[in-house]
CSV table of C-alpha atoms in Angstrom, one decimal:
chain,number,residue,atom,x,y,z
C,11,MET,CA,60.6,-17.2,11.5
C,12,ALA,CA,59.2,-20.4,9.7
C,13,GLY,CA,56.0,-21.6,11.4
C,14,VAL,CA,55.8,-18.4,13.7
C,15,SER,CA,52.9,-16.1,12.7
C,16,SER,CA,53.8,-12.2,12.6
C,17,LEU,CA,55.1,-11.0,15.7
C,18,HIS,CA,55.9,-7.8,17.4
C,19,ILE,CA,59.4,-8.3,18.9
C,20,THR,CA,60.8,-5.6,21.1
C,21,LEU,CA,64.7,-5.7,20.8
C,22,TYR,CA,67.1,-4.6,23.6
C,23,ILE,CA,70.6,-3.6,22.6
C,24,THR,CA,72.9,-3.2,25.3
C,25,GLY,CA,76.4,-1.7,25.4
C,26,GLY,CA,78.8,-4.4,24.2
C,27,ILE,CA,81.4,-4.7,21.3
C,28,ALA,CA,78.7,-7.4,19.5
C,29,ALA,CA,76.0,-4.8,19.4
C,30,TYR,CA,76.8,-3.8,15.8
C,31,LYS,CA,75.3,-7.6,15.0
C,32,ALA,CA,71.9,-6.3,16.3
C,33,ALA,CA,71.3,-4.7,12.6
C,34,SER,CA,71.6,-7.8,10.9
C,35,LEU,CA,68.9,-9.6,13.3
C,36,VAL,CA,66.6,-6.7,12.7
C,37,ARG,CA,67.0,-7.1,8.9
C,38,LEU,CA,66.3,-11.1,9.2
C,39,TRP,CA,63.3,-10.5,11.4
C,40,LYS,CA,61.9,-7.7,9.1
C,41,LYS,CA,62.2,-9.9,6.1
C,42,SER,CA,60.3,-12.5,7.9
C,43,GLY,CA,57.4,-10.2,8.2
C,44,HIS,CA,57.8,-9.3,11.7
C,45,MET,CA,57.5,-5.9,13.5
C,46,VAL,CA,60.5,-4.8,15.6
C,47,ARG,CA,60.8,-1.9,17.8
C,48,VAL,CA,64.4,-1.0,19.5
C,49,VAL,CA,65.3,-0.3,23.0
C,50,MET,CA,69.0,0.9,23.4
C,51,THR,CA,70.9,1.5,26.4
C,52,GLU,CA,72.9,4.8,26.4
C,53,SER,CA,76.0,2.7,26.3
C,54,ALA,CA,74.9,0.7,23.2
C,55,THR,CA,74.6,4.1,21.2
C,56,LYS,CA,78.3,4.3,21.6
C,57,PHE,CA,78.7,1.0,19.5
C,58,ILE,CA,76.0,1.4,16.7
C,59,THR,CA,73.7,4.5,16.1
C,60,PRO,CA,69.8,4.5,16.9
C,61,LEU,CA,69.5,6.0,13.4
C,62,THR,CA,70.7,2.7,11.9
C,63,LEU,CA,68.1,0.6,13.7
C,64,ALA,CA,65.6,2.9,13.0
C,65,THR,CA,66.1,2.9,9.2
C,66,LEU,CA,66.2,-0.9,9.5
C,67,SER,CA,63.3,-1.6,11.6
C,68,GLN,CA,61.3,1.5,10.1
C,69,GLU,CA,60.3,2.3,13.9
C,70,GLU,CA,61.4,4.9,16.2
C,71,VAL,CA,64.2,3.8,18.4
C,72,VAL,CA,63.6,4.2,22.3
C,73,THR,CA,66.7,5.4,24.1
C,74,ASP,CA,65.6,8.3,26.5
C,75,ASN,CA,63.9,7.3,29.8
C,76,PHE,CA,61.6,10.2,30.1
C,77,ALA,CA,60.4,10.5,26.5
C,78,GLU,CA,56.7,10.5,26.3
C,79,PRO,CA,55.9,11.1,22.7
C,80,GLN,CA,52.1,10.1,23.3
C,81,PRO,CA,50.2,12.5,25.6
C,82,GLY,CA,48.4,10.2,27.9
C,83,GLU,CA,50.6,7.2,27.3
C,84,VAL,CA,53.2,5.9,29.7
C,85,SER,CA,55.8,4.9,27.0
C,86,HIS,CA,57.5,1.8,28.9
C,87,ILE,CA,54.1,0.4,29.7
C,88,ALA,CA,52.6,0.8,26.2
C,89,LEU,CA,55.8,-0.9,24.7
C,90,ALA,CA,55.6,-3.9,27.0
C,91,ASP,CA,51.9,-4.1,26.4
C,92,TRP,CA,52.9,-4.1,22.7
C,93,THR,CA,55.3,-7.0,22.7
C,94,ASN,CA,54.9,-10.4,22.0
C,95,VAL,CA,58.6,-11.4,22.6
C,96,ALA,CA,61.3,-9.4,24.2
C,97,VAL,CA,64.7,-10.4,23.2
C,98,ALA,CA,68.1,-8.8,24.7
C,99,TYR,CA,70.8,-9.1,21.9
C,100,PRO,CA,73.4,-8.7,23.0
C,101,ALA,CA,72.9,-8.8,26.8
C,102,THR,CA,76.0,-7.4,28.8
C,103,ALA,CA,77.0,-8.6,32.1
C,104,ASN,CA,75.8,-5.2,33.7
C,105,PHE,CA,72.3,-5.6,32.1
C,106,ILE,CA,71.8,-9.4,33.1
C,107,ALA,CA,72.5,-8.0,36.7
C,108,GLU,CA,70.0,-5.3,36.3
C,109,ILE,CA,67.1,-7.7,35.1
C,110,ALA,CA,68.0,-10.5,37.3
C,111,ASN,CA,67.7,-8.3,40.4
C,112,GLY,CA,64.6,-6.5,39.0
C,113,LEU,CA,66.3,-2.9,38.8
C,114,ALA,CA,64.5,-0.4,37.0
C,115,GLY,CA,66.8,2.8,36.3
C,116,ASN,CA,66.5,3.1,32.7
C,117,MET,CA,64.2,2.6,29.9
C,118,ALA,CA,65.7,-0.6,29.1
C,119,SER,CA,65.3,-2.3,32.4
C,120,THR,CA,62.0,-0.4,33.1
C,121,THR,CA,60.2,-1.8,30.0
C,122,TRP,CA,61.9,-5.2,30.7
C,123,LEU,CA,60.4,-5.7,34.3
C,124,ALA,CA,57.0,-4.2,32.9
C,125,THR,CA,57.0,-6.9,30.0
C,126,THR,CA,54.7,-10.2,30.7
C,127,ALA,CA,55.5,-11.7,27.2
C,128,PRO,CA,58.3,-14.5,26.8
C,129,LYS,CA,61.8,-13.0,27.5
C,130,ILE,CA,64.9,-14.3,25.8
C,131,VAL,CA,68.6,-12.9,26.8
C,132,PHE,CA,71.7,-13.7,24.6
C,133,PRO,CA,74.5,-13.1,26.5
C,134,ALA,CA,77.8,-11.6,25.3
C,135,MET,CA,81.1,-10.9,27.2
C,136,ASN,CA,84.5,-12.0,27.7
C,137,GLU,CA,84.8,-15.5,29.2
C,138,HIS,CA,86.1,-14.3,32.4
C,139,MET,CA,82.9,-12.4,33.0
C,140,LEU,CA,80.9,-14.6,32.0
C,141,ASN,CA,82.3,-17.6,34.1
C,142,GLN,CA,82.3,-15.2,37.3
C,143,SER,CA,79.9,-16.8,40.1
C,144,ALA,CA,78.1,-13.3,40.2
C,145,THR,CA,77.0,-13.6,36.5
C,146,GLN,CA,76.3,-17.3,36.5
C,147,ARG,CA,74.3,-16.5,39.9
C,148,ASN,CA,72.3,-13.9,37.8
C,149,ILE,CA,71.8,-16.2,34.8
C,150,VAL,CA,70.2,-18.9,37.0
C,151,GLN,CA,68.0,-16.1,38.7
C,152,LEU,CA,66.7,-15.5,35.4
C,153,ALA,CA,65.9,-19.0,34.2
C,154,THR,CA,64.4,-19.5,37.5
C,155,ASP,CA,62.1,-16.2,36.8
C,156,GLY,CA,61.1,-17.9,33.4
C,157,VAL,CA,63.6,-16.1,31.2
C,158,THR,CA,65.2,-18.2,28.2
C,159,VAL,CA,69.0,-17.8,28.4
C,160,ALA,CA,70.8,-18.8,25.2
C,161,PRO,CA,74.1,-20.3,25.1
C,162,THR,CA,77.2,-18.6,24.0
C,163,ASP,CA,79.5,-19.3,20.9
C,164,THR,CA,83.1,-20.1,21.3
C,165,GLY,CA,85.4,-18.3,19.2
C,166,PHE,CA,87.8,-15.5,18.5
C,167,LEU,CA,86.7,-12.5,21.3
C,168,ALA,CA,87.5,-8.7,21.1
C,169,GLU,CA,90.5,-9.1,23.3
C,170,GLY,CA,92.1,-11.3,20.5
C,171,TYR,CA,92.1,-14.5,21.9
C,172,LYS,CA,89.8,-18.0,21.7
C,173,GLY,CA,87.0,-18.4,24.5
C,174,GLU,CA,83.5,-18.8,25.5
C,175,GLY,CA,81.1,-15.7,25.7
C,176,ARG,CA,81.0,-14.9,22.1
C,177,LEU,CA,77.4,-13.6,20.8
C,178,LEU,CA,75.4,-16.3,18.9
C,179,SER,CA,75.0,-15.0,15.1
C,180,PRO,CA,72.0,-13.3,13.9
C,181,GLU,CA,71.0,-16.2,11.9
C,182,THR,CA,71.4,-18.6,14.9
C,183,ALA,CA,69.5,-16.2,17.1
C,184,GLN,CA,66.7,-15.9,15.0
C,185,GLU,CA,66.5,-19.7,14.8
C,186,PHE,CA,66.6,-19.9,18.7
C,187,VAL,CA,64.0,-17.5,19.0
C,188,THR,CA,61.9,-19.7,16.7
C,189,TYR,CA,62.7,-22.7,18.7
C,190,VAL,CA,61.6,-21.3,22.0
C,191,LEU,CA,58.5,-19.8,20.8
C,192,SER,CA,57.5,-23.1,19.0
C,193,ARG,CA,57.5,-24.9,22.2
C,194,GLY,CA,54.0,-25.6,23.3
C,195,GLN,CA,52.3,-25.3,20.2
C,196,GLY,CA,51.7,-26.7,16.7
C,197,VAL,CA,50.3,-29.8,14.9
C,198,LEU,CA,53.4,-31.9,16.0
C,199,GLN,CA,53.6,-30.9,19.7
C,200,ASP,CA,55.8,-33.2,21.6
C,201,THR,CA,55.9,-35.7,18.4
C,202,GLN,CA,59.0,-37.5,17.5
C,203,VAL,CA,60.1,-36.8,14.1
C,204,VAL,CA,63.0,-38.3,12.0
C,205,ILE,CA,63.8,-36.7,8.9
C,206,THR,CA,66.3,-37.4,6.3
C,207,ALA,CA,67.8,-35.2,4.0
C,208,GLY,CA,70.3,-34.8,1.0
C,209,GLY,CA,71.7,-37.5,-1.5
C,210,THR,CA,73.8,-40.3,-0.4
C,211,LYS,CA,77.2,-40.6,-1.4
C,212,GLU,CA,78.5,-44.4,-2.3
C,213,ALA,CA,82.1,-44.5,-2.3
C,214,ILE,CA,84.2,-46.1,-5.4
C,215,ASP,CA,87.6,-44.9,-4.6
C,216,PRO,CA,89.4,-42.5,-2.0
C,217,VAL,CA,88.3,-39.5,-4.4
C,218,ARG,CA,85.4,-40.7,-6.2
C,219,GLU,CA,81.5,-41.4,-5.3
C,220,LEU,CA,78.6,-42.3,-6.8
C,221,THR,CA,75.8,-39.8,-6.1
C,222,ASN,CA,72.8,-37.6,-7.3
C,223,ARG,CA,72.0,-33.8,-7.3
C,224,SER,CA,69.9,-33.6,-4.3
C,225,SER,CA,70.9,-30.5,-2.3
C,226,GLY,CA,68.9,-31.6,1.0
C,227,LYS,CA,67.1,-28.3,0.8
C,228,MET,CA,63.9,-29.7,1.0
C,229,GLY,CA,64.7,-32.0,4.2
C,230,TYR,CA,66.3,-29.2,6.1
C,231,ALA,CA,63.0,-27.0,5.4
C,232,LEU,CA,61.0,-29.6,6.5
C,233,ALA,CA,63.1,-30.3,9.6
C,234,VAL,CA,62.9,-26.5,10.5
C,235,ALA,CA,59.1,-26.6,9.8
C,236,ALA,CA,58.5,-29.6,12.1
C,237,LEU,CA,60.3,-27.9,14.8
C,238,ALA,CA,58.3,-24.7,14.7
C,239,ALA,CA,55.3,-27.3,14.8
C,240,GLY,CA,56.4,-28.2,18.3
C,241,ALA,CA,58.2,-31.5,17.0
C,242,ASN,CA,61.3,-32.9,18.5
C,243,VAL,CA,63.3,-33.5,15.5
C,244,THR,CA,66.2,-35.6,14.4
C,245,LEU,CA,67.5,-35.2,10.9
C,246,ILE,CA,69.9,-37.4,9.2
C,247,SER,CA,71.7,-35.9,6.5
C,248,THR,CA,74.5,-36.3,4.1
C,249,THR,CA,75.2,-32.8,3.4
C,250,GLY,CA,77.5,-31.7,6.3
C,251,GLN,CA,75.4,-28.8,6.9
C,252,LEU,CA,74.4,-28.0,10.4
C,253,PRO,CA,70.8,-27.5,10.9
C,254,ALA,CA,68.9,-25.0,13.0
C,255,PHE,CA,69.3,-24.9,16.7
C,256,GLY,CA,67.2,-27.6,18.4
C,257,ILE,CA,67.5,-30.0,15.9
C,258,ASN,CA,69.3,-33.3,16.7
C,259,TYR,CA,71.9,-33.7,13.9
C,260,ILE,CA,73.1,-37.2,12.5
C,261,PRO,CA,75.8,-37.0,9.8
C,262,VAL,CA,75.9,-40.2,7.3
C,263,ALA,CA,77.5,-40.6,3.8
C,264,ASP,CA,75.7,-43.6,2.5
C,265,ALA,CA,72.6,-45.5,2.4
C,266,ARG,CA,73.8,-48.3,4.7
C,267,GLU,CA,74.9,-45.6,7.1
C,268,MET,CA,71.5,-44.0,6.8
C,269,GLN,CA,69.7,-47.0,7.0
C,270,GLN,CA,71.5,-47.8,10.5
C,271,ALA,CA,70.9,-44.3,11.9
C,272,LEU,CA,67.2,-44.6,11.0
C,273,THR,CA,66.9,-48.3,12.5
C,274,ASP,CA,68.5,-46.7,15.7
C,275,HIS,CA,65.9,-44.1,16.3
C,276,PHE,CA,62.8,-45.9,14.6
C,277,ASP,CA,61.2,-47.5,18.0
C,278,THR,CA,61.3,-44.2,19.8
C,279,THR,CA,60.0,-42.3,16.4
C,280,ASP,CA,56.4,-41.2,15.8
C,281,ILE,CA,56.9,-39.7,12.1
C,282,VAL,CA,59.6,-40.8,9.6
C,283,ILE,CA,60.0,-38.4,6.5
C,284,MET,CA,62.2,-39.9,3.8
C,285,ALA,CA,63.2,-36.6,2.1
C,286,ALA,CA,66.6,-38.0,1.1
C,287,ALA,CA,67.5,-39.1,-2.6
C,288,VAL,CA,69.1,-42.8,-1.7
C,289,ALA,CA,71.1,-44.2,-4.3
C,290,ASP,CA,69.6,-47.4,-5.7
C,291,TRP,CA,73.3,-48.9,-6.5
C,292,ARG,CA,76.7,-49.1,-5.1
C,293,PRO,CA,80.0,-50.1,-6.1
C,294,ARG,CA,80.3,-54.1,-5.3
C,295,ALA,CA,83.9,-53.1,-3.7
C,296,VAL,CA,85.6,-49.7,-2.6
C,297,ALA,CA,89.2,-49.4,-4.2
C,298,GLN,CA,91.6,-48.6,-1.3
C,299,GLU,CA,93.8,-46.4,-3.5
C,300,LYS,CA,92.7,-44.1,-6.3
C,301,LEU,CA,91.9,-46.0,-9.5
C,302,LYS,CA,94.1,-45.0,-12.1
C,303,LYS,CA,93.5,-45.1,-15.9
C,304,GLN,CA,95.5,-47.2,-18.0
C,305,PRO,CA,97.6,-46.5,-21.2
C,306,GLY,CA,95.1,-47.2,-24.2
C,307,GLN,CA,92.0,-47.6,-21.7
C,308,GLU,CA,88.9,-46.1,-23.5
C,309,THR,CA,86.1,-47.4,-21.2
C,310,TRP,CA,85.8,-48.5,-17.5
C,311,HIS,CA,83.3,-50.8,-16.2
C,312,LEU,CA,81.9,-50.2,-12.7
C,313,ASP,CA,80.3,-53.3,-10.8
C,314,LEU,CA,77.3,-52.1,-9.2
C,315,VAL,CA,75.1,-53.9,-6.7
C,316,ARG,CA,71.9,-53.0,-5.1
C,317,ASN,CA,71.7,-50.7,-2.1
C,318,PRO,CA,69.1,-51.6,0.6
C,319,ASP,CA,65.4,-50.3,-0.2
C,320,ILE,CA,65.2,-48.1,3.3
C,321,LEU,CA,61.7,-46.9,2.5
C,322,ALA,CA,60.4,-50.5,1.8
C,323,HIS,CA,62.3,-51.9,4.6
C,324,LEU,CA,60.6,-49.5,7.1
C,325,GLY,CA,57.2,-50.1,5.8
C,326,THR,CA,57.5,-53.7,6.6
C,327,ILE,CA,58.6,-53.3,10.1
C,328,LYS,CA,56.5,-50.1,11.2
C,329,THR,CA,54.2,-50.7,14.0
C,330,HIS,CA,52.8,-47.1,15.3
C,331,GLN,CA,55.2,-45.4,12.9
C,332,PHE,CA,53.7,-42.7,10.2
C,333,LEU,CA,55.7,-43.2,7.5
C,334,VAL,CA,56.2,-40.5,4.7
C,335,GLY,CA,58.3,-41.2,1.4
C,336,PHE,CA,59.4,-39.0,-1.5
C,337,ALA,CA,59.2,-40.0,-5.3
C,338,ALA,CA,61.6,-37.8,-7.5
C,339,GLU,CA,60.4,-38.4,-11.0
C,340,THR,CA,60.9,-37.2,-14.6
C,341,GLN,CA,58.1,-38.6,-16.3
C,342,ASP,CA,54.6,-40.2,-15.3
C,343,LEU,CA,54.8,-38.5,-12.0
C,344,LEU,CA,51.4,-39.6,-10.3
C,345,ALA,CA,51.5,-43.4,-12.0
C,346,ASN,CA,55.1,-43.8,-10.7
C,347,ALA,CA,54.3,-42.3,-7.3
C,348,THR,CA,51.0,-44.1,-6.7
C,349,LYS,CA,52.8,-47.7,-7.7
C,350,LYS,CA,55.5,-46.6,-4.7
C,351,LEU,CA,53.0,-45.6,-2.2
C,352,SER,CA,51.6,-48.9,-2.4
C,353,SER,CA,54.6,-51.1,-3.0
C,354,LYS,CA,56.5,-49.3,-0.1
C,355,ARG,CA,53.8,-49.5,2.2
C,356,ALA,CA,54.2,-45.9,3.1
C,357,ASP,CA,51.4,-43.9,4.9
C,358,MET,CA,52.0,-41.0,2.7
C,359,LEU,CA,54.1,-40.2,-0.7
C,360,VAL,CA,55.3,-36.7,-1.6
C,361,ALA,CA,55.9,-36.8,-5.5
C,362,ASN,CA,57.9,-34.1,-7.4
C,363,ASN,CA,59.0,-33.5,-11.0
C,364,VAL,CA,62.6,-33.3,-10.7
C,365,GLY,CA,62.7,-32.6,-14.4
C,366,GLY,CA,60.4,-29.3,-14.0
C,367,ASP,CA,61.5,-25.8,-14.5
C,368,GLY,CA,63.1,-24.2,-11.5
C,369,VAL,CA,62.1,-26.9,-9.2
C,370,GLY,CA,63.3,-30.0,-7.6
C,371,PHE,CA,67.1,-30.8,-7.0
C,372,GLY,CA,69.2,-28.0,-6.3
C,373,ALA,CA,66.6,-25.4,-6.6
C,374,ASP,CA,65.3,-22.9,-3.9
C,375,ASN,CA,61.3,-23.8,-5.1
C,376,ASN,CA,59.4,-27.0,-5.2
C,377,ALA,CA,56.0,-28.2,-6.5
C,378,VAL,CA,54.7,-31.4,-5.2
C,379,THR,CA,51.9,-33.8,-5.2
C,380,VAL,CA,50.7,-35.5,-2.0
C,381,LEU,CA,49.4,-39.0,-2.2
C,382,GLN,CA,47.7,-41.0,0.4
C,383,PRO,CA,45.8,-44.4,0.1
C,384,ASP,CA,42.3,-43.8,-0.4
C,385,ALA,CA,42.4,-40.2,-0.5
C,386,ALA,CA,42.3,-37.7,-3.6
C,387,PRO,CA,45.7,-36.1,-4.4
C,388,ILE,CA,46.7,-32.9,-2.9
C,389,SER,CA,48.6,-30.7,-5.3
C,390,LEU,CA,50.9,-27.8,-3.8
C,391,SER,CA,52.1,-25.4,-6.6
C,392,LYS,CA,55.4,-24.0,-7.0
C,393,ALA,CA,56.6,-22.1,-4.0
C,394,PRO,CA,59.6,-21.6,-2.1
C,395,LYS,CA,60.7,-24.9,-0.5
C,396,THR,CA,60.5,-23.3,3.0
C,397,GLU,CA,56.5,-22.8,2.2
C,398,ILE,CA,56.4,-26.0,0.7
C,399,ALA,CA,57.8,-27.7,3.9
C,400,VAL,CA,55.2,-25.6,6.2
C,401,GLN,CA,52.2,-27.0,4.1
C,402,LEU,CA,53.5,-30.3,4.2
C,403,ILE,CA,54.1,-30.7,7.7
C,404,ASN,CA,50.4,-29.3,8.2
C,405,ILE,CA,49.3,-32.0,6.1
C,406,ILE,CA,51.4,-34.6,7.6
C,407,GLY,CA,50.3,-33.7,11.3
C,408,ARG,CA,46.7,-33.9,10.3
C,409,ALA,CA,47.1,-37.2,8.5
C,410,GLN,CA,49.0,-38.7,11.5
C,411,SER,CA,46.6,-37.3,14.0
C,412,ALA,CA,43.9,-39.1,12.2
C,413,GLN,CA,45.5,-42.2,11.9
C,414,GLN,CA,46.1,-42.5,15.7
């Protein structure tokens, strides 16, 4: 979970058909460096084995209410005290009813009741069970008690038809937990942040477009890092890829759509990070039908006009906003980026050599240099874009705070 330090996570698995998905969630958390201990209800063991979870978590799985492996230690209290966050995934209607009413009849409900750390519940059940007044009443009670209840997905259920109550995917669940835990902490707490991502697509005709090789990975990584730092994040993107849970997403295609989306949000924004690769040029006119090659035609001339310079425009109208631009260069990186920092009136410029080996457009890694007026450049050496994003958000947060 980007932006959230290593955690002690206690995962409660209850007896639903979606219990198998918990194995993937354990793997995601372990890959992110977290410690995971699993508590299973008896019915959960009918759907997925404790051995599977023990192997993935590298911890003993708790299933027996009376097991006391450590003399002098009360197991459910010790586990509750160890926990930084308690997550029920999946949470059946029965388990939700138990914990909403403070029951403590098995190891899962007993440990849950003893836990004082943040608690997050991921419901999973048939939509008829989910929408029953009793279940909804229990969900409201959990929320009243300070438990975070995640939404369910809509899709094909075990019964063979489409409906509500489907368990969120492990990836979305991981993002949701990060989102919940990041509230109330971080260098961008309660800051309004708008981030752009991807390469703009300027239509030529109904089947062709003028674009670039930007994948949007850097912008998406920045959005997740900003969210984890406590910001309220809006992502304006050309990629069509949905962002992490909790991020306001605005899809756009070309430079003019991106400029309009930025203009709509600019007055209420504290920080703008222009990570998108915006085309400098667009076709003067967009053909309504596919342009066909003609017999004997050997060349094709495309009449282009300048696109709006979005970063420069924002630089001229900004008041309180902290404006961050990106410079994608293949030569004279610092010289070109320094000129851009000044000419665009940006508060910070992130320069990256897109011609470098294994960095830049489309790559999973990046290496950048951060420029600010009257400050020494800050070099961030080659690392995964997710790590670069966390470092950049920390730099941006400190700089924006100092400017206020």
